[in-house]
Amino acid sequence: MAHRRSPDQARWGTYAILFAIIIVSIFPLYWSIVVSSRDQSAIGRYPPPLVPGGSLWDNLAKSFEQGNFGLALTNSLIVAGTITVAVVFTSTLAGFAFAKLTFRGRGGLFAAVVGTMLVPTQLAIIPLYIMVTQWFGWANDLRGVIVPALVSAFGVFFMRQYLSTAMPTELLEAGRVDGASTLRIYWNVVLPIARPGAAVLGLLTFITYWNDLFWPLILLNTQNPTVQVAIANTRSGIEVDYSLVLAGTVIATFPMLIVFLVLGRQIIGGIMQGAVKG
């Protein structure tokens, strides 16, 4: 008879795999803290140091002074927060329309929205830069970063797919029988059901635009940076001080960890609750 593992062995094997995944995932952040707590020579030392040093707070203070991280964190919070609210609202509204409302040209419009996802971002950078800087005069202005991202084709697609399966059509018909308008149905019926999906979309959107470097680096300068632009600016020059670069990375990472720790359990719980109701 073939040997079968006991449930305890299977459980401990699962725990070992999960522990290994956690270690591999956390190590880059830990290594950033180690290097940012030492001097410049730590990045090339062999064997590499594995214990944090005593210069972490000094390097963090230098990063704030040289990289203008105070303003950068504020700008990133404004950019990511505004875009997240706008994307969640417009995506939920458009997703509801494409999923449950019947109107002429619905299929063609949805195909056009999805088709915009096939266009590479780099292909539209030059006309977008000309439009933002010459037409609107938003060079080195946060509005030039925020406005082009207020609507997301991925967000519309995501919420349309979510609402197609999570929202029963009978609820909409019951609302219409009670005399509710489409906007009232959206506010009182659709939004509560869409909350788990909207929470996931909001978290993904916030992370995406908090970490965005390409477009802000083109549009903004060192006097008005986002946090990723500030980190990129610390790498400029002939000699790069990687202890300061990684100190800035640590500064930029911890707000995201806080957001995930605060909202992660609620988002996962909302998804499970929505799945059970579905």
PDB file of C-alpha atoms in Angstrom, residues 26-219:
ATOM      1  CA  ILE A  26       9.827  40.416   2.885  1.00  0.00           C
ATOM      2  CA  PHE A  27      13.566  40.134   2.237  1.00  0.00           C
ATOM      3  CA  PRO A  28      13.819  42.986  -0.358  1.00  0.00           C
ATOM      4  CA  LEU A  29      12.212  45.409   2.109  1.00  0.00           C
ATOM      5  CA  TYR A  30      14.419  44.144   4.942  1.00  0.00           C
ATOM      6  CA  TRP A  31      17.528  44.486   2.761  1.00  0.00           C
ATOM      7  CA  SER A  32      16.497  48.053   1.909  1.00  0.00           C
ATOM      8  CA  ILE A  33      16.248  48.835   5.620  1.00  0.00           C
ATOM      9  CA  VAL A  34      19.662  47.242   6.261  1.00  0.00           C
ATOM     10  CA  VAL A  35      21.423  49.231   3.537  1.00  0.00           C
ATOM     11  CA  SER A  36      19.604  52.472   4.361  1.00  0.00           C
ATOM     12  CA  SER A  37      20.753  52.139   7.981  1.00  0.00           C
ATOM     13  CA  ARG A  38      24.438  52.040   6.986  1.00  0.00           C
ATOM     14  CA  ASP A  39      26.871  54.100   4.921  1.00  0.00           C
ATOM     15  CA  GLN A  40      27.486  53.952   1.184  1.00  0.00           C
ATOM     16  CA  SER A  41      30.041  51.132   1.437  1.00  0.00           C
ATOM     17  CA  ALA A  42      27.439  48.618   2.689  1.00  0.00           C
ATOM     18  CA  ILE A  43      25.988  48.093  -0.791  1.00  0.00           C
ATOM     19  CA  GLY A  44      29.224  46.536  -2.107  1.00  0.00           C
ATOM     20  CA  ARG A  45      30.501  44.804   1.005  1.00  0.00           C
ATOM     21  CA  TYR A  46      31.184  41.065   0.951  1.00  0.00           C
ATOM     22  CA  PRO A  47      29.848  39.245   2.788  1.00  0.00           C
ATOM     23  CA  PRO A  48      26.876  41.587   2.809  1.00  0.00           C
ATOM     24  CA  PRO A  49      25.636  42.869   6.171  1.00  0.00           C
ATOM     25  CA  LEU A  50      22.398  41.288   7.350  1.00  0.00           C
ATOM     26  CA  VAL A  51      21.849  43.349  10.507  1.00  0.00           C
ATOM     27  CA  PRO A  52      20.654  46.989  10.432  1.00  0.00           C
ATOM     28  CA  GLY A  53      23.178  49.614  11.415  1.00  0.00           C
ATOM     29  CA  GLY A  54      22.789  52.780  13.406  1.00  0.00           C
ATOM     30  CA  SER A  55      22.432  55.370  10.647  1.00  0.00           C
ATOM     31  CA  LEU A  56      18.821  54.771   9.621  1.00  0.00           C
ATOM     32  CA  TRP A  57      17.363  57.941  11.115  1.00  0.00           C
ATOM     33  CA  ASP A  58      20.262  60.051   9.829  1.00  0.00           C
ATOM     34  CA  ASN A  59      19.793  58.727   6.295  1.00  0.00           C
ATOM     35  CA  LEU A  60      16.026  59.221   6.479  1.00  0.00           C
ATOM     36  CA  ALA A  61      16.585  62.812   7.600  1.00  0.00           C
ATOM     37  CA  LYS A  62      19.056  63.382   4.736  1.00  0.00           C
ATOM     38  CA  SER A  63      16.526  61.945   2.283  1.00  0.00           C
ATOM     39  CA  PHE A  64      13.890  64.392   3.480  1.00  0.00           C
ATOM     40  CA  GLU A  65      16.325  67.288   3.180  1.00  0.00           C
ATOM     41  CA  GLN A  66      17.950  66.431  -0.155  1.00  0.00           C
ATOM     42  CA  GLY A  67      15.037  64.746  -1.918  1.00  0.00           C
ATOM     43  CA  ASN A  68      12.233  67.057  -0.766  1.00  0.00           C
ATOM     44  CA  PHE A  69      10.336  63.994   0.477  1.00  0.00           C
ATOM     45  CA  GLY A  70       7.905  65.943   2.625  1.00  0.00           C
ATOM     46  CA  LEU A  71       6.405  67.663  -0.427  1.00  0.00           C
ATOM     47  CA  ALA A  72       6.783  64.485  -2.478  1.00  0.00           C
ATOM     48  CA  LEU A  73       4.711  62.417  -0.037  1.00  0.00           C
ATOM     49  CA  THR A  74       2.012  65.097   0.033  1.00  0.00           C
ATOM     50  CA  ASN A  75       1.908  65.282  -3.775  1.00  0.00           C
ATOM     51  CA  SER A  76       1.729  61.502  -4.120  1.00  0.00           C
ATOM     52  CA  LEU A  77      -1.115  61.354  -1.610  1.00  0.00           C
ATOM     53  CA  ILE A  78      -3.020  64.039  -3.523  1.00  0.00           C
ATOM     54  CA  VAL A  79      -2.413  62.388  -6.906  1.00  0.00           C
ATOM     55  CA  ALA A  80      -3.113  58.788  -5.868  1.00  0.00           C
ATOM     56  CA  GLY A  81      -6.076  59.694  -3.640  1.00  0.00           C
ATOM     57  CA  THR A  82      -7.814  61.901  -6.206  1.00  0.00           C
ATOM     58  CA  ILE A  83      -7.320  59.433  -9.040  1.00  0.00           C
ATOM     59  CA  THR A  84      -8.533  56.528  -6.880  1.00  0.00           C
ATOM     60  CA  VAL A  85     -11.781  58.272  -5.906  1.00  0.00           C
ATOM     61  CA  ALA A  86     -12.464  59.336  -9.499  1.00  0.00           C
ATOM     62  CA  VAL A  87     -11.653  55.932 -11.003  1.00  0.00           C
ATOM     63  CA  VAL A  88     -13.807  54.036  -8.501  1.00  0.00           C
ATOM     64  CA  PHE A  89     -16.787  56.352  -9.077  1.00  0.00           C
ATOM     65  CA  THR A  90     -16.611  56.485 -12.886  1.00  0.00           C
ATOM     66  CA  SER A  91     -15.782  52.797 -13.241  1.00  0.00           C
ATOM     67  CA  THR A  92     -18.659  51.725 -10.995  1.00  0.00           C
ATOM     68  CA  LEU A  93     -21.096  53.978 -12.841  1.00  0.00           C
ATOM     69  CA  ALA A  94     -19.954  52.904 -16.319  1.00  0.00           C
ATOM     70  CA  GLY A  95     -19.650  49.262 -15.267  1.00  0.00           C
ATOM     71  CA  PHE A  96     -23.260  49.299 -14.061  1.00  0.00           C
ATOM     72  CA  ALA A  97     -24.411  50.814 -17.348  1.00  0.00           C
ATOM     73  CA  PHE A  98     -22.555  48.273 -19.491  1.00  0.00           C
ATOM     74  CA  ALA A  99     -23.556  45.341 -17.288  1.00  0.00           C
ATOM     75  CA  LYS A 100     -27.250  45.918 -16.625  1.00  0.00           C
ATOM     76  CA  LEU A 101     -28.643  48.737 -18.767  1.00  0.00           C
ATOM     77  CA  THR A 102     -29.834  48.289 -22.330  1.00  0.00           C
ATOM     78  CA  PHE A 103     -29.093  51.071 -24.790  1.00  0.00           C
ATOM     79  CA  ARG A 104     -28.161  51.419 -28.439  1.00  0.00           C
ATOM     80  CA  GLY A 105     -24.484  50.846 -29.203  1.00  0.00           C
ATOM     81  CA  ARG A 106     -23.665  49.268 -25.852  1.00  0.00           C
ATOM     82  CA  GLY A 107     -21.561  46.489 -27.347  1.00  0.00           C
ATOM     83  CA  GLY A 108     -19.638  48.811 -29.658  1.00  0.00           C
ATOM     84  CA  LEU A 109     -18.913  51.330 -26.908  1.00  0.00           C
ATOM     85  CA  PHE A 110     -17.714  48.617 -24.549  1.00  0.00           C
ATOM     86  CA  ALA A 111     -15.479  47.184 -27.286  1.00  0.00           C
ATOM     87  CA  ALA A 112     -14.034  50.664 -27.848  1.00  0.00           C
ATOM     88  CA  VAL A 113     -13.319  51.049 -24.121  1.00  0.00           C
ATOM     89  CA  VAL A 114     -11.595  47.673 -23.960  1.00  0.00           C
ATOM     90  CA  GLY A 115      -9.730  48.459 -27.184  1.00  0.00           C
ATOM     91  CA  THR A 116      -8.036  51.456 -25.571  1.00  0.00           C
ATOM     92  CA  MET A 117      -6.311  49.002 -23.215  1.00  0.00           C
ATOM     93  CA  LEU A 118      -4.427  47.612 -26.220  1.00  0.00           C
ATOM     94  CA  VAL A 119      -2.718  50.952 -26.946  1.00  0.00           C
ATOM     95  CA  PRO A 120       0.681  51.164 -25.201  1.00  0.00           C
ATOM     96  CA  THR A 121       1.053  54.085 -22.819  1.00  0.00           C
ATOM     97  CA  GLN A 122       4.355  55.083 -24.416  1.00  0.00           C
ATOM     98  CA  LEU A 123       2.632  55.552 -27.786  1.00  0.00           C
ATOM     99  CA  ALA A 124       0.467  58.394 -26.438  1.00  0.00           C
ATOM    100  CA  ILE A 125       3.112  60.172 -24.364  1.00  0.00           C
ATOM    101  CA  ILE A 126       4.194  62.741 -26.971  1.00  0.00           C
ATOM    102  CA  PRO A 127       0.684  63.959 -27.943  1.00  0.00           C
ATOM    103  CA  LEU A 128      -0.341  63.849 -24.276  1.00  0.00           C
ATOM    104  CA  TYR A 129       2.681  65.961 -23.287  1.00  0.00           C
ATOM    105  CA  ILE A 130       1.941  68.510 -26.025  1.00  0.00           C
ATOM    106  CA  MET A 131      -1.696  68.694 -24.983  1.00  0.00           C
ATOM    107  CA  VAL A 132      -0.982  69.043 -21.260  1.00  0.00           C
ATOM    108  CA  THR A 133       1.861  71.555 -21.524  1.00  0.00           C
ATOM    109  CA  GLN A 134       0.907  73.681 -24.552  1.00  0.00           C
ATOM    110  CA  TRP A 135      -2.892  73.549 -24.572  1.00  0.00           C
ATOM    111  CA  PHE A 136      -3.546  73.636 -20.829  1.00  0.00           C
ATOM    112  CA  GLY A 137      -0.264  75.020 -19.496  1.00  0.00           C
ATOM    113  CA  TRP A 138       0.097  72.311 -16.842  1.00  0.00           C
ATOM    114  CA  ALA A 139       3.859  71.772 -17.060  1.00  0.00           C
ATOM    115  CA  ASN A 140       5.178  70.872 -13.587  1.00  0.00           C
ATOM    116  CA  ASP A 141       1.587  70.893 -12.338  1.00  0.00           C
ATOM    117  CA  LEU A 142      -0.152  68.063 -10.497  1.00  0.00           C
ATOM    118  CA  ARG A 143      -3.256  68.607 -12.607  1.00  0.00           C
ATOM    119  CA  GLY A 144      -1.318  67.324 -15.604  1.00  0.00           C
ATOM    120  CA  VAL A 145      -0.702  64.056 -13.729  1.00  0.00           C
ATOM    121  CA  ILE A 146      -4.212  63.715 -12.298  1.00  0.00           C
ATOM    122  CA  VAL A 147      -6.583  64.665 -15.123  1.00  0.00           C
ATOM    123  CA  PRO A 148      -5.436  62.127 -17.780  1.00  0.00           C
ATOM    124  CA  ALA A 149      -5.929  59.303 -15.274  1.00  0.00           C
ATOM    125  CA  LEU A 150      -9.370  60.182 -13.897  1.00  0.00           C
ATOM    126  CA  VAL A 151     -11.053  57.491 -16.026  1.00  0.00           C
ATOM    127  CA  SER A 152      -9.705  53.951 -16.346  1.00  0.00           C
ATOM    128  CA  ALA A 153     -10.620  51.509 -19.111  1.00  0.00           C
ATOM    129  CA  PHE A 154      -9.437  48.648 -16.916  1.00  0.00           C
ATOM    130  CA  GLY A 155     -11.637  49.910 -14.084  1.00  0.00           C
ATOM    131  CA  VAL A 156     -14.708  49.991 -16.344  1.00  0.00           C
ATOM    132  CA  PHE A 157     -13.965  46.467 -17.592  1.00  0.00           C
ATOM    133  CA  PHE A 158     -13.326  45.187 -14.060  1.00  0.00           C
ATOM    134  CA  MET A 159     -16.526  46.613 -12.582  1.00  0.00           C
ATOM    135  CA  ARG A 160     -18.599  45.547 -15.562  1.00  0.00           C
ATOM    136  CA  GLN A 161     -17.448  41.954 -15.148  1.00  0.00           C
ATOM    137  CA  TYR A 162     -17.981  42.084 -11.382  1.00  0.00           C
ATOM    138  CA  LEU A 163     -21.474  43.567 -11.532  1.00  0.00           C
ATOM    139  CA  SER A 164     -22.554  41.196 -14.309  1.00  0.00           C
ATOM    140  CA  THR A 165     -22.259  38.262 -11.914  1.00  0.00           C
ATOM    141  CA  ALA A 166     -22.687  39.835  -8.469  1.00  0.00           C
ATOM    142  CA  MET A 167     -25.836  41.890  -9.036  1.00  0.00           C
ATOM    143  CA  PRO A 168     -29.118  40.044  -9.689  1.00  0.00           C
ATOM    144  CA  THR A 169     -31.277  41.625 -12.368  1.00  0.00           C
ATOM    145  CA  GLU A 170     -34.331  41.002 -10.161  1.00  0.00           C
ATOM    146  CA  LEU A 171     -33.149  43.720  -7.745  1.00  0.00           C
ATOM    147  CA  LEU A 172     -33.129  46.290 -10.542  1.00  0.00           C
ATOM    148  CA  GLU A 173     -36.592  45.245 -11.656  1.00  0.00           C
ATOM    149  CA  ALA A 174     -37.862  45.487  -8.089  1.00  0.00           C
ATOM    150  CA  GLY A 175     -36.432  48.984  -7.808  1.00  0.00           C
ATOM    151  CA  ARG A 176     -38.109  50.082 -11.029  1.00  0.00           C
ATOM    152  CA  VAL A 177     -41.415  48.611  -9.828  1.00  0.00           C
ATOM    153  CA  ASP A 178     -41.094  50.710  -6.671  1.00  0.00           C
ATOM    154  CA  GLY A 179     -40.676  53.806  -8.847  1.00  0.00           C
ATOM    155  CA  ALA A 180     -36.959  54.432  -8.243  1.00  0.00           C
ATOM    156  CA  SER A 181     -34.995  56.295 -10.900  1.00  0.00           C
ATOM    157  CA  THR A 182     -31.852  54.857 -12.457  1.00  0.00           C
ATOM    158  CA  LEU A 183     -29.595  57.088 -10.348  1.00  0.00           C
ATOM    159  CA  ARG A 184     -31.408  56.102  -7.158  1.00  0.00           C
ATOM    160  CA  ILE A 185     -31.097  52.430  -8.074  1.00  0.00           C
ATOM    161  CA  TYR A 186     -27.396  52.999  -8.673  1.00  0.00           C
ATOM    162  CA  TRP A 187     -26.946  54.729  -5.321  1.00  0.00           C
ATOM    163  CA  ASN A 188     -29.123  52.493  -3.127  1.00  0.00           C
ATOM    164  CA  VAL A 189     -28.836  49.108  -4.849  1.00  0.00           C
ATOM    165  CA  VAL A 190     -25.748  48.967  -7.056  1.00  0.00           C
ATOM    166  CA  LEU A 191     -23.174  50.645  -4.795  1.00  0.00           C
ATOM    167  CA  PRO A 192     -23.741  48.369  -1.756  1.00  0.00           C
ATOM    168  CA  ILE A 193     -23.357  45.298  -3.958  1.00  0.00           C
ATOM    169  CA  ALA A 194     -20.367  46.765  -5.790  1.00  0.00           C
ATOM    170  CA  ARG A 195     -18.518  47.672  -2.575  1.00  0.00           C
ATOM    171  CA  PRO A 196     -16.178  44.630  -2.474  1.00  0.00           C
ATOM    172  CA  GLY A 197     -15.177  45.009  -6.117  1.00  0.00           C
ATOM    173  CA  ALA A 198     -14.848  48.775  -5.750  1.00  0.00           C
ATOM    174  CA  ALA A 199     -12.588  48.281  -2.721  1.00  0.00           C
ATOM    175  CA  VAL A 200     -10.287  45.982  -4.697  1.00  0.00           C
ATOM    176  CA  LEU A 201     -10.245  48.395  -7.639  1.00  0.00           C
ATOM    177  CA  GLY A 202      -9.523  51.299  -5.294  1.00  0.00           C
ATOM    178  CA  LEU A 203      -6.602  49.521  -3.670  1.00  0.00           C
ATOM    179  CA  LEU A 204      -5.102  48.503  -7.022  1.00  0.00           C
ATOM    180  CA  THR A 205      -5.544  52.018  -8.402  1.00  0.00           C
ATOM    181  CA  PHE A 206      -3.973  53.663  -5.351  1.00  0.00           C
ATOM    182  CA  ILE A 207      -0.963  51.343  -5.492  1.00  0.00           C
ATOM    183  CA  THR A 208      -0.555  51.891  -9.242  1.00  0.00           C
ATOM    184  CA  TYR A 209      -0.486  55.673  -9.090  1.00  0.00           C
ATOM    185  CA  TRP A 210       1.468  55.835  -5.854  1.00  0.00           C
ATOM    186  CA  ASN A 211       4.210  53.844  -7.602  1.00  0.00           C
ATOM    187  CA  ASP A 212       3.864  55.572 -10.983  1.00  0.00           C
ATOM    188  CA  LEU A 213       7.154  57.034 -12.237  1.00  0.00           C
ATOM    189  CA  PHE A 214       7.032  57.282 -16.036  1.00  0.00           C
ATOM    190  CA  TRP A 215       4.557  60.134 -16.601  1.00  0.00           C
ATOM    191  CA  PRO A 216       5.323  62.168 -13.429  1.00  0.00           C
ATOM    192  CA  LEU A 217       9.063  62.009 -14.225  1.00  0.00           C
ATOM    193  CA  ILE A 218       8.366  63.529 -17.651  1.00  0.00           C
ATOM    194  CA  LEU A 219       5.984  66.243 -16.470  1.00  0.00           C
TER     195      LEU A 219
END
